Short mmCIF file of C-alpha atoms and ligand atoms in Angstrom, two decimals:
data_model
loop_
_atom_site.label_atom_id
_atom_site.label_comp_id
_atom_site.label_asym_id
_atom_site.label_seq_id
_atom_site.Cartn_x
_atom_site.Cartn_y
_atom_site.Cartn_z
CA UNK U 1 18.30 4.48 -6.84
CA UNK U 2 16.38 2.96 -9.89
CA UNK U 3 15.69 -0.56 -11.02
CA UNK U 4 18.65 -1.82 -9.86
CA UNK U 5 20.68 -1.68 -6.77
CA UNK U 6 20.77 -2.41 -3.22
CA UNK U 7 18.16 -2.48 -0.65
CA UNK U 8 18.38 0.32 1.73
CA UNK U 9 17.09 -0.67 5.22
CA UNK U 10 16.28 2.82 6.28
CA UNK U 11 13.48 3.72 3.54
CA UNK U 12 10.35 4.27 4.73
CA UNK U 13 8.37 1.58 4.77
CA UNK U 14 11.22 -1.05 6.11
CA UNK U 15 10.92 1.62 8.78
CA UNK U 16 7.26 0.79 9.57
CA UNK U 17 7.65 -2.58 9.11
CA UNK U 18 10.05 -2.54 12.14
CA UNK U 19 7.66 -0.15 13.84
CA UNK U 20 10.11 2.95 13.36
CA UNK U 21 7.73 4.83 11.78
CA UNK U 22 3.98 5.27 12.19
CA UNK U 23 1.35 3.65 10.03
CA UNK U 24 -2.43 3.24 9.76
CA UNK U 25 -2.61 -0.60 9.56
CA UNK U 26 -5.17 -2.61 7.95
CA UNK U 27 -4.35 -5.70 8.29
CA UNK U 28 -1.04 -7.95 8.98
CA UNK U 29 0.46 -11.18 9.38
CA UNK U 30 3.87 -12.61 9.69
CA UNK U 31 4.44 -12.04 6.02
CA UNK U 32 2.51 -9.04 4.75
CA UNK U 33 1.72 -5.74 5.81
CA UNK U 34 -1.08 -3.52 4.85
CA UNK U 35 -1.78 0.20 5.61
CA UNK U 36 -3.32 3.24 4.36
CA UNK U 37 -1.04 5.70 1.64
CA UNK U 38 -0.62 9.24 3.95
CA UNK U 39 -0.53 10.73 0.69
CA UNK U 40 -3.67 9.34 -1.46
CA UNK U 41 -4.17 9.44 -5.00
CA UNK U 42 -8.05 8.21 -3.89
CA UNK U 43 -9.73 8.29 -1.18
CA UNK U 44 -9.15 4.67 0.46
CA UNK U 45 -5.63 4.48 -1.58
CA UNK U 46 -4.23 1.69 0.13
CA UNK U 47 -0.64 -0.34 0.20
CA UNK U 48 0.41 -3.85 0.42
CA UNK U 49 4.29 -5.00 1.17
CA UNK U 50 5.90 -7.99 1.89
CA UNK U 51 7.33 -7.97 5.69
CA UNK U 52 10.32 -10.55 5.32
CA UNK U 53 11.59 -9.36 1.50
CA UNK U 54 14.14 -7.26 1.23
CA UNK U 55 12.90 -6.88 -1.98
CA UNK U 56 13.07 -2.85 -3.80
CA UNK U 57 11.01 -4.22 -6.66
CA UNK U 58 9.19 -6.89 -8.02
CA UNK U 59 12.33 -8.60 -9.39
CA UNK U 60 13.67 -9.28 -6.34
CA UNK U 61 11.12 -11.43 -4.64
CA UNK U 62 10.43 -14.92 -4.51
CA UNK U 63 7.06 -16.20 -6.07
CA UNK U 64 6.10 -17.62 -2.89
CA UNK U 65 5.96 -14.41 -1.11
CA UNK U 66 4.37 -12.37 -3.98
CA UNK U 67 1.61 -14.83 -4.37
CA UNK U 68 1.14 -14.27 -0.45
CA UNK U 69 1.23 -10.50 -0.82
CA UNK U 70 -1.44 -10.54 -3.66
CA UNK U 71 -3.53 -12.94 -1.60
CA UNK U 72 -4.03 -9.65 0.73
CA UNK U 73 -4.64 -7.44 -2.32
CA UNK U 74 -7.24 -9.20 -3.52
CA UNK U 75 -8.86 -9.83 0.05
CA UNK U 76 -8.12 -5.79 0.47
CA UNK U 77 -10.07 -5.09 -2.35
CA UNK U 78 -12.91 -6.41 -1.76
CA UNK U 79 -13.04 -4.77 1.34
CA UNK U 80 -12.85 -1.71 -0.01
CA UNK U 81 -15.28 -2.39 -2.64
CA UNK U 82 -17.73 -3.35 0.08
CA UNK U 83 -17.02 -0.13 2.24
CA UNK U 84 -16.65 2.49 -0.10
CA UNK U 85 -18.43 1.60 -3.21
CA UNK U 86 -16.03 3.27 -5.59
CA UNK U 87 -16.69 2.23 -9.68
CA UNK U 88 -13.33 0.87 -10.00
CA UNK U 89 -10.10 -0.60 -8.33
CA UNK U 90 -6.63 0.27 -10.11
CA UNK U 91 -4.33 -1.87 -8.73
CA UNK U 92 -0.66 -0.89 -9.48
CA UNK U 93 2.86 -1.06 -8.99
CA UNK U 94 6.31 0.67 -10.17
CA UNK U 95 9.56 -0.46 -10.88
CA UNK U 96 12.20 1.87 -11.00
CA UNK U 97 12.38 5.73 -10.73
CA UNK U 98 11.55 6.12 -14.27
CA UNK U 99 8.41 3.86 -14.09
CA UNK U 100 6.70 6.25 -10.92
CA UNK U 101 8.74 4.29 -8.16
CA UNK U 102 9.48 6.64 -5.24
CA UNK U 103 9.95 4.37 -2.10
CA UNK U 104 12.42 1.48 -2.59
CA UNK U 105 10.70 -1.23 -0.94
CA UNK U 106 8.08 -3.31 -3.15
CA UNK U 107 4.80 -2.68 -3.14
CA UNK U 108 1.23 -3.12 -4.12
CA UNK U 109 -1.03 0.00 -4.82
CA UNK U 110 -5.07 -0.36 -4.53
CA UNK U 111 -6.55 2.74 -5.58
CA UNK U 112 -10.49 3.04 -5.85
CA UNK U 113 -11.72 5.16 -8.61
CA UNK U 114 -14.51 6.85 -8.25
CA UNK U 115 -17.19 8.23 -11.31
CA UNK U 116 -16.10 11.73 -11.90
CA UNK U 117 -12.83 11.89 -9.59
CA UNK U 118 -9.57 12.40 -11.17
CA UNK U 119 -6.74 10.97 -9.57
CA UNK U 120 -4.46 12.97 -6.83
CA UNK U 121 -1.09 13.98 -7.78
CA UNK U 122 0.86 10.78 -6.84
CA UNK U 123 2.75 10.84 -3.67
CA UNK U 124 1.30 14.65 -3.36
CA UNK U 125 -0.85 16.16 -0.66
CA UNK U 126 -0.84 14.80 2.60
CA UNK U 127 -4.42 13.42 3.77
CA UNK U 128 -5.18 14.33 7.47
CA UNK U 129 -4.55 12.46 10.33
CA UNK U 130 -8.40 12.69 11.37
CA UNK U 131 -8.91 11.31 8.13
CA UNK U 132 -6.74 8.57 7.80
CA UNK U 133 -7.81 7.20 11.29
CA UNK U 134 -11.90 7.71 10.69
CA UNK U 135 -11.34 5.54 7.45
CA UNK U 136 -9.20 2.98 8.91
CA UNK U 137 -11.82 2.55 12.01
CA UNK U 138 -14.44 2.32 8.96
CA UNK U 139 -11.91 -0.50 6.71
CA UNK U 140 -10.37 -2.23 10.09
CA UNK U 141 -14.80 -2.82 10.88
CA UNK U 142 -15.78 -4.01 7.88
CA UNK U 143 -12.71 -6.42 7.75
CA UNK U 144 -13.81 -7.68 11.35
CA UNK U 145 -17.54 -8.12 10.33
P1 5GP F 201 5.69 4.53 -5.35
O1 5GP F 201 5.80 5.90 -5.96
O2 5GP F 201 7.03 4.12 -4.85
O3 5GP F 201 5.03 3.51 -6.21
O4 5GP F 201 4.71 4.69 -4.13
C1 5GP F 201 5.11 5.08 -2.87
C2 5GP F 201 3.85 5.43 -2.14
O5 5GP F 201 4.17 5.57 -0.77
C3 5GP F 201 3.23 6.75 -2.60
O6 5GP F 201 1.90 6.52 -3.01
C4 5GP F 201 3.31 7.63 -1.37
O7 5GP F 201 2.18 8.44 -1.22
C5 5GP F 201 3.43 6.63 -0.24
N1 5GP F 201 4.14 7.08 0.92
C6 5GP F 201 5.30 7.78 0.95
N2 5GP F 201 5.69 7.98 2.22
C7 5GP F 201 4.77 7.38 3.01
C8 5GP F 201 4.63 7.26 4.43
O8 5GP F 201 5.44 7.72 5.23
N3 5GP F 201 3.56 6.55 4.88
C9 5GP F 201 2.64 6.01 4.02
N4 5GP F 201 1.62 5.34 4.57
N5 5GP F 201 2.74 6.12 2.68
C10 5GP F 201 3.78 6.81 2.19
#
């Protein structure tokens, strides 16, 4: 499955939307989901999707619901700015295989960068549970304070 084609309801993250599959949550509302990448490229790697959009790339989504998806971005990355002080904030997103795409399901990266650190193989190593969950207690307090 590429740039085009149809939405499969079983990838992953339609899976954790529904609550199928795990996922260290950030933040969410009725239309946007945020939670931490099990397989970082940075430490604090973070994704964004749309909950109601059945929507594999950023083609098939109304402006409406993009604009409210990159509403959280932008609120996400500040709070990772504030938290983890990294020297710079990629912010990124793939369409199609050939672009980098690898789950079907649009989505927003925020990756800090760091001075020094090069960047993780994409979708490679798998961070540790005891990891993920210290760092969201550290994000999910700094967005409550
Ligand atoms: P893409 O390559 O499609 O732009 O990015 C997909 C991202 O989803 C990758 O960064 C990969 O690490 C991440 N990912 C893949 N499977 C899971 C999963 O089960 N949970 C989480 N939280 N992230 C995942």
């Amino acid at each position: 499955m590429s740039l085009h084609g149809d939405y499969d309801a079983q990838n992953i993250f339609a899976q954790i939307i529904r609550g199928e599959a795990p996922c260290y949550t950030l933040y969410e509302d009725e239309d946007v989901l945020a939670f931490l990448d099990v397989f970082p490229q940075s430490f604090g790697h973070t994704l964004v999707i749309p909950k109601r959009a059945a929507a594999r790339n950023i083609l098939d989504i109304d402006a409406a619901s993009l604009a409210k998806v990159m509403a959280v971005v932008q609120r996400l990355t500040r709070v990772l700015i504030d938290e983890l002080e990294p020297a710079g904030v990629q912010v990124a997103q793939f369409n199609g295989a050939p672009a980098g795409q690898t789950v079907f399901h649009l989505h927003m990266h925020i990756v800090p960068r760091f001075e020094g650190e090069k960047l993780s193989v994409h979708a490679g190593g798998k961070a540790s549970a005891e990891e993920l969950a210290a760092l969201q207690a550290r994000l999910l307090q700094r967005i409550a304070g």
